[in-house]
CSV table of C-alpha atoms and ligand atoms in Angstrom, one decimal:
chain,number,residue,atom,x,y,z
A,508,MET,CA,-30.7,-12.7,-3.2
A,509,SER,CA,-29.3,-14.7,-0.4
A,510,PHE,CA,-25.8,-16.2,0.0
A,511,GLN,CA,-24.9,-19.4,2.0
A,512,LYS,CA,-21.5,-19.9,0.2
A,513,ILE,CA,-19.0,-17.7,-1.5
A,514,CYS,CA,-15.5,-18.1,-3.0
A,515,VAL,CA,-12.8,-15.5,-2.7
A,516,LEU,CA,-10.1,-15.5,-5.2
A,517,GLY,CA,-6.7,-14.2,-4.0
A,518,LEU,CA,-5.7,-14.3,-0.4
A,519,GLY,CA,-3.6,-11.4,0.1
A,520,TYR,CA,-3.9,-8.3,2.0
A,521,ILE,CA,-7.6,-7.8,1.0
A,522,GLY,CA,-9.0,-11.3,0.0
A,523,LEU,CA,-7.6,-13.1,3.3
A,524,PRO,CA,-9.5,-10.5,5.7
A,525,THR,CA,-12.6,-10.3,3.5
A,526,ALA,CA,-12.9,-14.3,3.2
A,527,SER,CA,-12.4,-14.5,7.0
A,528,THR,CA,-14.9,-11.9,8.0
A,529,PHE,CA,-17.5,-13.2,5.8
A,530,ALA,CA,-16.8,-16.7,7.4
A,531,ASN,CA,-17.0,-15.2,10.8
A,532,GLN,CA,-20.4,-13.8,9.9
A,533,GLY,CA,-21.4,-17.5,9.4
A,534,LEU,CA,-21.1,-18.1,5.7
A,535,ARG,CA,-19.3,-20.9,4.2
A,536,VAL,CA,-16.2,-19.5,2.5
A,537,VAL,CA,-13.7,-21.1,0.0
A,538,GLY,CA,-10.5,-19.0,0.0
A,539,VAL,CA,-8.7,-19.7,-2.9
A,540,ASP,CA,-5.1,-18.8,-4.1
A,541,VAL,CA,-3.0,-19.9,-6.9
A,542,ASN,CA,0.3,-19.9,-5.1
A,543,PRO,CA,0.7,-23.3,-3.4
A,544,ASN,CA,2.8,-21.9,-0.7
A,545,ILE,CA,0.1,-19.5,0.4
A,546,VAL,CA,-2.5,-22.4,0.4
A,547,GLU,CA,0.0,-24.6,2.4
A,548,ILE,CA,0.8,-22.1,5.0
A,549,LEU,CA,-2.8,-21.1,5.6
A,550,GLN,CA,-3.9,-24.8,5.7
A,551,ASN,CA,-1.3,-25.3,8.2
A,552,GLY,CA,-2.9,-22.7,10.6
A,553,GLY,CA,0.1,-20.1,9.6
A,554,LEU,CA,0.0,-16.5,8.0
A,555,HIS,CA,2.0,-15.2,5.2
A,556,LEU,CA,1.6,-11.5,5.7
A,557,HIS,CA,1.4,-9.0,8.8
A,558,GLU,CA,-1.7,-7.0,9.7
A,559,PRO,CA,-2.7,-6.1,13.1
A,560,GLY,CA,-5.4,-8.7,14.3
A,561,LEU,CA,-5.5,-10.5,11.4
A,562,ARG,CA,-4.0,-13.8,12.7
A,563,THR,CA,-6.8,-13.9,15.2
A,564,LEU,CA,-9.2,-13.3,12.8
A,565,VAL,CA,-8.2,-16.0,10.4
A,566,GLN,CA,-7.7,-18.6,13.3
A,567,ALA,CA,-11.1,-17.9,14.4
A,568,ALA,CA,-12.7,-18.3,10.8
A,569,LEU,CA,-10.7,-21.7,10.2
A,570,ALA,CA,-11.6,-23.0,13.8
A,571,SER,CA,-15.3,-22.5,13.1
A,572,GLY,CA,-15.1,-24.6,9.9
A,573,ASN,CA,-16.6,-22.0,8.0
A,574,LEU,CA,-13.3,-21.0,6.1
A,575,THR,CA,-11.5,-23.5,3.9
A,576,ILE,CA,-8.5,-22.9,1.8
A,577,SER,CA,-8.2,-24.3,-1.8
A,578,ALA,CA,-6.2,-24.0,-4.9
A,579,HIS,CA,-9.3,-23.9,-7.0
A,580,PRO,CA,-12.7,-22.4,-6.7
A,581,GLU,CA,-15.8,-24.4,-6.2
A,582,THR,CA,-19.6,-23.7,-7.0
A,583,ALA,CA,-20.8,-21.0,-4.7
A,584,ASP,CA,-23.3,-18.1,-4.5
A,585,ALA,CA,-20.9,-15.3,-5.2
A,586,PHE,CA,-17.2,-15.0,-6.1
A,587,ILE,CA,-15.1,-12.2,-5.2
A,588,ILE,CA,-12.0,-11.4,-6.9
A,589,ALA,CA,-9.3,-9.7,-4.9
A,590,VAL,CA,-5.9,-10.5,-7.0
A,591,PRO,CA,-3.0,-8.1,-7.5
A,592,THR,CA,-3.1,-5.7,-10.4
A,593,PRO,CA,0.6,-4.5,-10.8
A,594,PHE,CA,1.7,-2.8,-13.9
A,595,TYR,CA,4.4,-3.6,-16.4
A,596,GLU,CA,7.6,-1.8,-17.0
A,597,ASN,CA,6.1,0.5,-19.3
A,598,LYS,CA,3.5,1.5,-16.5
A,599,GLN,CA,0.6,-0.5,-18.3
A,600,ALA,CA,-1.8,-2.5,-16.2
A,601,ASP,CA,-0.9,-5.9,-15.6
A,602,LEU,CA,-4.3,-7.8,-15.6
A,603,ARG,CA,-3.2,-11.2,-15.9
A,604,ALA,CA,-4.1,-12.2,-12.4
A,605,VAL,CA,-7.7,-10.7,-12.9
A,606,GLN,CA,-8.2,-12.7,-16.2
A,607,SER,CA,-6.9,-15.8,-15.0
A,608,ALA,CA,-9.1,-15.6,-11.7
A,609,ALA,CA,-12.1,-14.9,-14.2
A,610,GLU,CA,-11.2,-17.8,-16.3
A,611,SER,CA,-11.1,-20.0,-13.3
A,612,ILE,CA,-14.4,-19.2,-12.3
A,613,VAL,CA,-16.1,-19.9,-15.8
A,614,PRO,CA,-16.5,-23.9,-15.1
A,615,VAL,CA,-18.0,-23.6,-11.9
A,616,LEU,CA,-20.2,-20.4,-12.6
A,617,GLU,CA,-24.0,-20.9,-12.2
A,618,HIS,CA,-27.3,-19.2,-13.1
A,619,GLY,CA,-28.0,-16.5,-10.7
A,620,ASN,CA,-24.6,-16.2,-9.1
A,621,LEU,CA,-23.0,-12.9,-8.3
A,622,VAL,CA,-19.4,-12.4,-9.5
A,623,VAL,CA,-17.6,-9.2,-7.9
A,624,LEU,CA,-14.1,-7.7,-9.0
A,625,GLU,CA,-12.4,-5.8,-6.1
A,626,SER,CA,-8.9,-5.5,-7.6
A,627,THR,CA,-8.0,-2.0,-8.6
A,628,SER,CA,-8.5,-1.8,-12.3
A,629,PRO,CA,-8.4,0.6,-15.1
A,630,PRO,CA,-11.6,2.2,-16.3
A,631,ARG,CA,-13.9,-0.2,-17.9
A,632,THR,CA,-11.9,-3.6,-17.1
A,633,THR,CA,-15.4,-5.2,-15.6
A,634,GLN,CA,-17.1,-4.5,-18.8
A,635,ASP,CA,-14.4,-5.0,-21.4
A,636,VAL,CA,-12.1,-7.6,-19.8
A,637,VAL,CA,-14.0,-9.6,-17.0
A,638,ALA,CA,-17.5,-9.7,-18.7
A,639,PRO,CA,-16.1,-11.3,-22.0
A,640,ILE,CA,-14.3,-13.9,-20.0
A,641,LEU,CA,-17.3,-15.0,-17.9
A,642,ALA,CA,-19.4,-14.9,-20.9
A,643,LYS,CA,-17.5,-18.2,-22.2
A,644,SER,CA,-19.9,-20.0,-19.7
A,645,GLY,CA,-22.5,-19.5,-22.1
A,646,MET,CA,-24.3,-17.2,-19.9
A,647,GLN,CA,-24.5,-13.1,-20.1
A,648,PRO,CA,-23.7,-10.9,-17.1
A,649,GLY,CA,-26.7,-8.8,-16.2
A,650,ARG,CA,-29.2,-11.3,-17.8
A,651,ASP,CA,-28.1,-14.8,-16.5
A,652,PHE,CA,-25.8,-13.9,-13.7
A,653,HIS,CA,-24.9,-10.7,-11.7
A,654,LEU,CA,-21.6,-8.6,-12.2
A,655,ALA,CA,-20.2,-5.8,-10.1
A,656,TYR,CA,-17.2,-3.9,-9.5
A,657,SER,CA,-16.6,-3.0,-5.8
A,658,PRO,CA,-13.2,-1.5,-4.9
A,659,GLU,CA,-11.4,-2.3,-1.8
A,660,ARG,CA,-10.6,0.9,0.0
A,661,VAL,CA,-9.0,-0.2,3.3
A,662,LEU,CA,-5.8,1.3,4.7
A,663,PRO,CA,-3.1,-1.2,5.5
A,664,GLY,CA,-2.4,-1.1,9.1
A,665,HIS,CA,-6.1,-0.6,9.7
A,666,ILE,CA,-7.7,-3.1,7.2
A,667,LEU,CA,-9.9,-5.0,9.8
A,668,ARG,CA,-11.6,-2.1,11.0
A,669,GLU,CA,-12.0,-0.3,7.7
A,670,LEU,CA,-13.4,-3.2,6.0
A,671,ILE,CA,-16.4,-3.1,8.3
A,672,GLU,CA,-16.7,0.5,8.8
A,673,ASN,CA,-15.7,2.3,5.4
A,674,ALA,CA,-18.3,3.4,2.9
A,675,ARG,CA,-18.5,1.1,0.0
A,676,VAL,CA,-19.3,1.7,-3.6
A,677,ILE,CA,-20.7,-1.1,-5.7
A,678,GLY,CA,-20.9,-0.5,-9.6
A,679,GLY,CA,-23.1,-3.0,-11.4
A,680,VAL,CA,-23.2,-3.9,-15.0
A,681,ASP,CA,-27.0,-3.4,-14.5
A,682,ARG,CA,-29.0,-2.3,-11.4
A,683,ALA,CA,-29.8,-5.6,-10.3
A,684,SER,CA,-25.9,-6.7,-10.3
A,685,ALA,CA,-25.5,-3.6,-8.0
A,686,GLU,CA,-28.2,-4.6,-5.6
A,687,ALA,CA,-26.9,-8.3,-5.6
A,688,GLY,CA,-23.5,-6.7,-4.4
A,689,LYS,CA,-25.2,-4.5,-1.8
A,690,ALA,CA,-27.0,-7.7,-0.5
A,691,LEU,CA,-23.5,-9.6,-0.1
A,692,TYR,CA,-21.7,-6.6,1.4
A,693,SER,CA,-24.4,-5.5,3.9
A,694,LEU,CA,-23.5,-9.0,5.6
A,695,ILE,CA,-20.2,-7.4,6.8
A,696,SER,CA,-20.3,-3.8,6.3
A,697,ARG,CA,-21.6,-1.1,8.9
A,698,GLY,CA,-20.5,1.7,6.5
A,699,GLU,CA,-22.7,3.4,3.9
A,700,ILE,CA,-23.2,1.4,0.4
A,701,PHE,CA,-23.5,3.5,-2.7
A,702,LEU,CA,-24.6,2.1,-5.6
A,703,THR,CA,-23.6,3.0,-9.4
A,704,ASP,CA,-22.4,1.5,-12.6
A,705,SER,CA,-19.2,-0.4,-12.9
A,706,THR,CA,-17.1,2.0,-14.7
A,707,THR,CA,-17.9,4.9,-12.3
A,708,ALA,CA,-16.8,2.6,-9.3
A,709,GLU,CA,-13.5,1.9,-10.9
A,710,MET,CA,-13.2,5.7,-11.7
A,711,VAL,CA,-14.0,6.4,-8.0
A,712,LYS,CA,-11.3,4.0,-6.9
A,713,LEU,CA,-8.6,5.6,-9.2
A,714,MET,CA,-9.7,9.1,-8.5
A,715,GLU,CA,-9.3,8.7,-4.6
A,716,ASN,CA,-5.7,7.3,-4.7
A,717,THR,CA,-4.7,9.7,-7.7
A,718,TYR,CA,-6.1,12.7,-5.5
A,719,ARG,CA,-4.1,11.5,-2.6
A,720,ASP,CA,-0.9,11.0,-4.8
A,721,ILE,CA,-1.1,14.4,-6.4
A,722,ASN,CA,-1.5,16.0,-2.7
A,723,ILE,CA,1.5,14.1,-1.6
A,724,ALA,CA,3.3,15.6,-4.6
A,725,ILE,CA,2.8,19.1,-3.7
A,726,ALA,CA,4.0,18.3,0.0
A,727,ASN,CA,7.1,16.9,-1.4
A,728,GLU,CA,7.7,20.0,-3.8
A,729,PHE,CA,7.0,22.1,-0.6
A,730,SER,CA,9.8,20.3,1.2
A,731,ARG,CA,12.3,21.1,-1.7
A,732,LEU,CA,11.2,24.9,-1.7
A,733,ALA,CA,11.7,25.0,2.1
A,734,GLN,CA,15.2,23.9,1.9
A,735,ARG,CA,16.0,26.2,-0.7
A,736,PHE,CA,14.5,29.2,1.1
A,737,GLY,CA,15.6,28.2,4.5
A,738,ILE,CA,12.5,27.4,6.2
A,739,ASP,CA,11.2,24.4,8.0
A,740,VAL,CA,8.5,23.0,6.0
A,741,TRP,CA,7.0,21.1,8.8
A,742,GLU,CA,6.2,24.1,10.7
A,743,ALA,CA,4.8,25.8,7.6
A,744,ILE,CA,2.4,22.9,6.8
A,745,ALA,CA,1.4,22.9,10.6
A,746,ILE,CA,0.8,26.7,10.2
A,747,ALA,CA,-1.0,26.4,6.6
A,748,ASN,CA,-3.2,23.8,7.9
A,749,ARG,CA,-5.0,25.9,10.5
A,750,HIS,CA,-6.6,27.8,7.3
A,751,PRO,CA,-10.2,26.2,7.4
A,752,ARG,CA,-9.9,25.2,3.7
A,753,VAL,CA,-6.2,23.9,3.6
A,754,LYS,CA,-5.1,20.5,4.5
A,755,ILE,CA,-1.6,19.8,3.2
A,756,LEU,CA,-0.1,16.3,3.4
A,757,GLN,CA,3.2,15.2,4.7
A,758,PRO,CA,6.4,15.1,2.7
A,759,GLY,CA,8.7,12.1,3.1
A,760,PRO,CA,11.0,10.1,1.1
A,761,GLY,CA,8.5,9.3,-1.6
A,762,VAL,CA,5.2,7.5,-2.2
A,763,GLY,CA,5.3,3.7,-2.1
A,764,GLY,CA,3.1,0.7,-1.8
A,765,HIS,CA,1.1,-1.2,-4.0
A,766,CYS,CA,-1.8,1.3,-4.4
A,767,ILE,CA,-1.0,5.0,-4.7
A,768,SER,CA,2.3,4.4,-6.5
A,769,VAL,CA,0.7,2.3,-9.1
A,770,ASP,CA,-3.1,3.3,-9.6
A,771,PRO,CA,-2.6,6.7,-11.1
A,772,TRP,CA,-0.7,5.2,-13.8
A,773,PHE,CA,-3.8,3.2,-15.0
A,774,LEU,CA,-5.4,6.8,-15.8
A,775,VAL,CA,-2.3,8.0,-17.5
A,776,ASP,CA,-2.0,4.8,-19.5
A,777,ALA,CA,-5.5,4.9,-20.4
A,778,ALA,CA,-5.5,8.7,-21.6
A,779,PRO,CA,-2.2,9.9,-21.8
A,780,ASP,CA,-3.2,12.9,-23.9
A,781,ILE,CA,-5.5,14.5,-21.1
A,782,THR,CA,-3.5,13.6,-17.9
A,783,PRO,CA,-0.4,15.7,-17.6
A,784,LEU,CA,-1.0,16.7,-14.0
A,785,ILE,CA,-1.6,13.2,-13.0
A,786,HIS,CA,1.8,12.2,-14.8
A,787,THR,CA,3.8,15.1,-13.4
A,788,ALA,CA,2.6,14.2,-9.8
A,789,ARG,CA,3.7,10.5,-10.3
A,790,ASN,CA,7.2,11.8,-11.4
A,791,VAL,CA,7.6,14.3,-8.6
A,792,ASN,CA,6.8,11.5,-6.2
A,793,ASP,CA,9.1,9.0,-7.9
A,794,SER,CA,12.3,11.6,-7.9
A,795,GLN,CA,11.8,12.4,-4.2
A,796,PRO,CA,14.3,9.5,-3.3
A,797,LYS,CA,17.0,11.5,-5.4
A,798,PHE,CA,16.4,14.6,-3.1
A,799,VAL,CA,16.7,12.4,0.1
A,800,VAL,CA,20.0,10.9,-1.1
A,801,GLU,CA,21.1,14.6,-1.7
A,802,LEU,CA,20.5,15.4,1.8
A,803,ILE,CA,22.4,12.3,3.0
A,804,LYS,CA,25.3,13.4,1.0
A,805,LYS,CA,25.2,16.8,2.5
A,806,ALA,CA,25.3,15.0,5.9
A,807,ALA,CA,28.0,12.6,5.0
A,808,ASN,CA,30.5,15.1,3.1
A,809,GLU,CA,31.3,12.1,0.8
A,810,LEU,CA,29.1,9.2,0.1
A,811,LYS,CA,31.7,7.0,-1.4
A,812,GLY,CA,33.0,4.6,1.2
A,813,CYS,CA,30.7,6.2,3.8
A,814,ARG,CA,28.9,3.7,6.2
A,815,VAL,CA,25.2,4.7,6.0
A,816,THR,CA,22.6,3.0,8.2
A,817,LEU,CA,18.9,3.1,7.0
A,818,LEU,CA,16.3,2.5,9.3
A,819,GLY,CA,13.1,1.2,7.8
A,820,LEU,CA,12.4,-0.4,4.4
A,821,ALA,CA,8.6,-0.4,4.6
A,822,TYR,CA,6.5,1.8,2.4
A,823,LYS,CA,5.0,3.4,5.5
A,824,PRO,CA,5.2,3.1,9.2
A,825,ASP,CA,4.2,0.0,11.2
A,826,VAL,CA,3.5,-2.2,7.9
A,827,ASP,CA,5.9,-5.0,6.7
A,828,ASP,CA,5.2,-4.3,3.1
A,829,ILE,CA,8.2,-3.2,1.1
A,830,ARG,CA,6.4,-3.1,-2.5
A,831,GLU,CA,7.4,-0.1,-4.3
A,832,SER,CA,8.9,1.4,-1.1
A,833,PRO,CA,10.9,4.6,-1.7
A,834,ALA,CA,13.5,3.0,0.3
A,835,LEU,CA,14.4,0.5,-2.4
A,836,GLN,CA,15.1,3.3,-4.6
A,837,VAL,CA,17.4,5.2,-1.8
A,838,ILE,CA,19.3,2.1,-1.4
A,839,SER,CA,20.1,1.8,-5.0
A,840,LEU,CA,21.1,5.4,-5.5
A,841,LEU,CA,23.4,5.1,-2.4
A,842,VAL,CA,25.1,1.8,-3.6
A,843,GLU,CA,25.5,3.6,-6.8
A,844,ALA,CA,27.1,6.6,-5.3
A,845,GLY,CA,29.5,4.1,-3.6
A,846,ALA,CA,28.1,4.2,0.0
A,847,LEU,CA,28.3,1.1,2.2
A,848,VAL,CA,24.6,0.5,3.0
A,849,THR,CA,23.3,-1.3,5.9
A,850,ALA,CA,19.6,-1.4,6.4
A,851,PHE,CA,17.3,-2.5,9.3
A,852,GLU,CA,13.7,-3.3,8.7
A,853,PRO,CA,12.0,-4.8,12.0
A,854,PHE,CA,9.0,-6.0,10.2
A,855,LYS,CA,11.2,-7.9,7.5
A,856,PRO,CA,14.7,-8.6,9.3
A,857,THR,CA,15.7,-10.7,6.4
A,858,GLY,CA,15.3,-7.8,3.9
A,859,TYR,CA,15.2,-8.7,0.3
A,860,ALA,CA,17.4,-10.0,-2.5
A,861,ALA,CA,19.9,-7.2,-3.2
A,862,GLU,CA,23.6,-6.9,-3.8
A,863,LYS,CA,26.0,-4.6,-1.9
A,864,VAL,CA,23.4,-4.1,1.0
A,865,THR,CA,23.8,-5.7,4.5
A,866,PHE,CA,20.5,-6.2,6.1
A,867,THR,CA,20.8,-6.7,9.9
A,868,ALA,CA,18.4,-8.5,12.3
A,869,SER,CA,18.6,-6.0,15.0
A,870,LEU,CA,18.8,-2.1,15.5
A,871,ASP,CA,22.0,-2.6,17.7
A,872,GLU,CA,23.9,-4.3,14.9
A,873,ALA,CA,22.6,-1.8,12.3
A,874,LEU,CA,23.7,1.1,14.6
A,875,HIS,CA,27.1,-0.3,15.7
A,876,GLU,CA,29.2,0.8,12.7
A,877,ALA,CA,27.2,3.6,11.0
A,878,GLU,CA,28.6,6.9,10.1
A,879,VAL,CA,25.3,8.5,9.0
A,880,ILE,CA,21.9,7.1,10.3
A,881,VAL,CA,18.9,7.8,8.3
A,882,LEU,CA,15.1,7.5,9.5
A,883,LEU,CA,13.4,6.5,6.3
A,884,VAL,CA,10.2,5.3,8.1
A,885,ALA,CA,8.3,6.4,11.0
A,886,HIS,CA,7.9,3.1,12.6
A,887,THR,CA,6.8,3.6,16.1
A,888,GLN,CA,9.7,1.8,17.5
A,889,PHE,CA,12.1,4.3,15.8
A,890,ILE,CA,10.1,7.3,16.8
A,891,GLU,CA,10.2,6.0,20.5
A,892,LEU,CA,13.9,5.6,20.6
A,893,ASP,CA,15.8,7.1,23.4
A,894,ALA,CA,18.4,9.4,22.2
A,895,GLU,CA,20.9,8.9,25.0
A,896,GLU,CA,20.4,5.1,24.6
A,897,VAL,CA,21.1,5.4,21.0
A,898,ALA,CA,24.2,7.5,21.7
A,899,ARG,CA,25.4,4.6,23.9
A,900,GLN,CA,24.9,2.0,21.1
A,901,THR,CA,27.0,4.0,18.3
A,902,ARG,CA,29.8,6.6,18.1
A,903,CYS,CA,27.8,7.9,15.0
A,904,ARG,CA,26.7,11.3,15.8
A,905,VAL,CA,25.0,12.5,12.4
A,906,LEU,CA,21.4,11.7,11.8
A,907,VAL,CA,19.2,12.4,8.6
A,908,ASP,CA,15.4,12.5,9.4
A,909,THR,CA,13.2,12.2,6.3
A,910,VAL,CA,9.8,11.8,8.0
A,911,ASN,CA,10.1,14.4,10.9
A,912,GLY,CA,10.2,11.7,13.2
A,913,TRP,CA,13.0,12.8,15.7
A,914,ARG,CA,11.9,16.4,16.9
A,915,ASN,CA,12.5,15.7,20.5
A,916,PRO,CA,15.4,18.2,21.5
A,917,ASN,CA,17.0,15.3,23.5
A,918,TRP,CA,18.6,14.3,20.2
A,919,GLU,CA,20.6,17.5,20.1
A,920,SER,CA,21.5,17.3,23.8
A,921,ALA,CA,22.7,13.8,23.4
A,922,GLY,CA,25.3,15.2,20.7
A,923,PHE,CA,23.7,14.4,17.6
A,924,SER,CA,23.5,16.8,14.5
A,925,ILE,CA,20.3,16.2,12.6
A,926,TYR,CA,19.6,16.9,9.0
A,927,ARG,CA,16.1,17.1,8.3
A,928,LEU,CA,14.0,16.6,4.9
A,929,GLY,CA,12.2,20.2,4.2
A,930,VAL,CA,14.2,22.2,6.7
A,931,GLY,CA,16.7,24.6,5.2
A,932,HIS,CA,19.5,26.5,6.8
B,2406,SAJ,N1,2.5,9.3,2.3
B,2406,SAJ,C1,3.2,10.4,2.3
B,2406,SAJ,N2,2.7,11.5,2.9
B,2406,SAJ,C2,1.5,11.7,3.5
B,2406,SAJ,C3,0.9,10.5,3.4
B,2406,SAJ,C4,1.4,9.4,2.6
B,2406,SAJ,O1,4.3,10.7,1.8
B,2406,SAJ,O2,1.0,12.6,3.8
B,2406,SAJ,C5,3.1,8.2,1.7
B,2406,SAJ,C6,3.3,6.7,2.7
B,2406,SAJ,O3,4.4,6.8,3.6
B,2406,SAJ,C7,3.2,5.9,1.7
B,2406,SAJ,C8,2.4,6.2,0.6
B,2406,SAJ,O4,2.2,7.8,0.6
B,2406,SAJ,O5,4.6,5.7,1.1
B,2406,SAJ,C9,1.0,5.7,0.5
B,2406,SAJ,O6,0.5,5.6,1.9
B,2406,SAJ,P1,-1.0,6.0,2.3
B,2406,SAJ,O7,-1.0,5.7,3.8
B,2406,SAJ,O8,-1.5,7.4,1.8
B,2406,SAJ,O9,-2.0,5.0,1.6
B,2406,SAJ,P2,-1.9,3.3,1.2
B,2406,SAJ,O10,-1.1,3.0,0.0
B,2406,SAJ,O11,-1.4,2.6,2.4
B,2406,SAJ,O12,-3.4,3.0,1.1
B,2406,SAJ,C10,-4.1,3.7,0.2
B,2406,SAJ,C11,-5.4,4.2,0.8
B,2406,SAJ,N3,-6.2,5.2,-0.1
B,2406,SAJ,C12,-6.3,6.4,0.2
B,2406,SAJ,O13,-6.2,6.9,1.2
B,2406,SAJ,C13,-7.2,7.5,-0.8
B,2406,SAJ,C14,-6.5,3.3,1.2
B,2406,SAJ,O14,-7.6,3.7,1.6
B,2406,SAJ,C15,-6.7,2.4,-0.2
B,2406,SAJ,O15,-7.6,1.2,0.2
B,2406,SAJ,C16,-5.4,1.8,-0.6
B,2406,SAJ,O16,-4.6,2.9,-0.8
B,2406,SAJ,C17,-5.6,0.6,-1.7
B,2406,SAJ,O17,-5.6,-0.3,-1.5
B,2406,SAJ,O18,-5.8,1.4,-3.0
């Protein structure tokens, strides 16, 4: 199968780099988003999200004339659906964006086309949700057009490189669909491509993120045990990891982002009776902010009325994404306890809509009045802070480090007391 023109539905962290990469390979690409603001920003040469290298990639794609931005899909050889799949309050997958993207393809779908779902989805979504919608065209997947599931697996912060280098799995509703998917992604991918059926490909994606969630949960439990038994979890993990078959991950303030903190719920929701481990790991990671707040309380003596400054709101270092970030939970627990919270997020200086929190546009402002300073995210600019310089910016001498970012002894020699997550005394 050959491809001259494709449509990418959803221009977020995955869809936009994917569309731009195909366009830069010489394909004509229509990038589609239902959000008029995003369409307008991109059409005017702007960018609505932060990812290293993305601006240059998008600008090159637009300048080549190969990438156009639109509110509606057009006829094309292939359609890639890369829309968000959040969950409802009850942790059930919210597939409305996938459903409406599939609906929007129906009027322009033609015989011989390929449709690929990339959005992380519960098992059987391609077969049971997307296929019946596309069949409204009067054509059958597998017989009249190709339908496949191929999850994105790129790591935010490294998306551009991983999009090209990572191994890819493509699950077709039949073998020909998987082969058609391979023909498409071979145009941009240098990684190995594995072909399978669509439900296996959906499970692969969910298993990867669930595996990581469970491994972070055990690291977080180790941090609690370390505090109780008076040891340093970071040292213990480093030593344990010298065992040839052990690779413990890092504890932290919790698991955030739109992937690992969400995807395991798709499995728990799909089969609650047989997923106690996955369910428990989710609860362990979701409760980690509570332990962080207990540590802050220990450092502050009394939270009520204490001026606490939080450094970092993003869900992980050097990204601007605050979706499901544990920092948000830390903030609400602190506010509940009566602390006066100031937060500084260099990648999103305006913060987000929240009451009783002061977001500052500069580090200086955030540090100025603090009584306790909490490192929540290991952004490079925080890790590289100079202890003497910080000591000049604030009278505060109490630090809480939740990510093992301030190990340099200069902090102590500059007069700071440091309370570390996972370090008991
Ligand atoms: N975290 C820890 N300790 C660790 C590693 C991570 O507490 O040792 C926390 C992070 O701080 C963050 C969360 O976990 O809050 C998730 O971060 P991450 O870097 O592990 O993963 P994501 O969510 O940015 O990206 C993941 C990746 N999946 C896997 O590594 C299996 C990525 O490859 C996927 O493409 C992405 O999910 C996705 O879109 O599903």
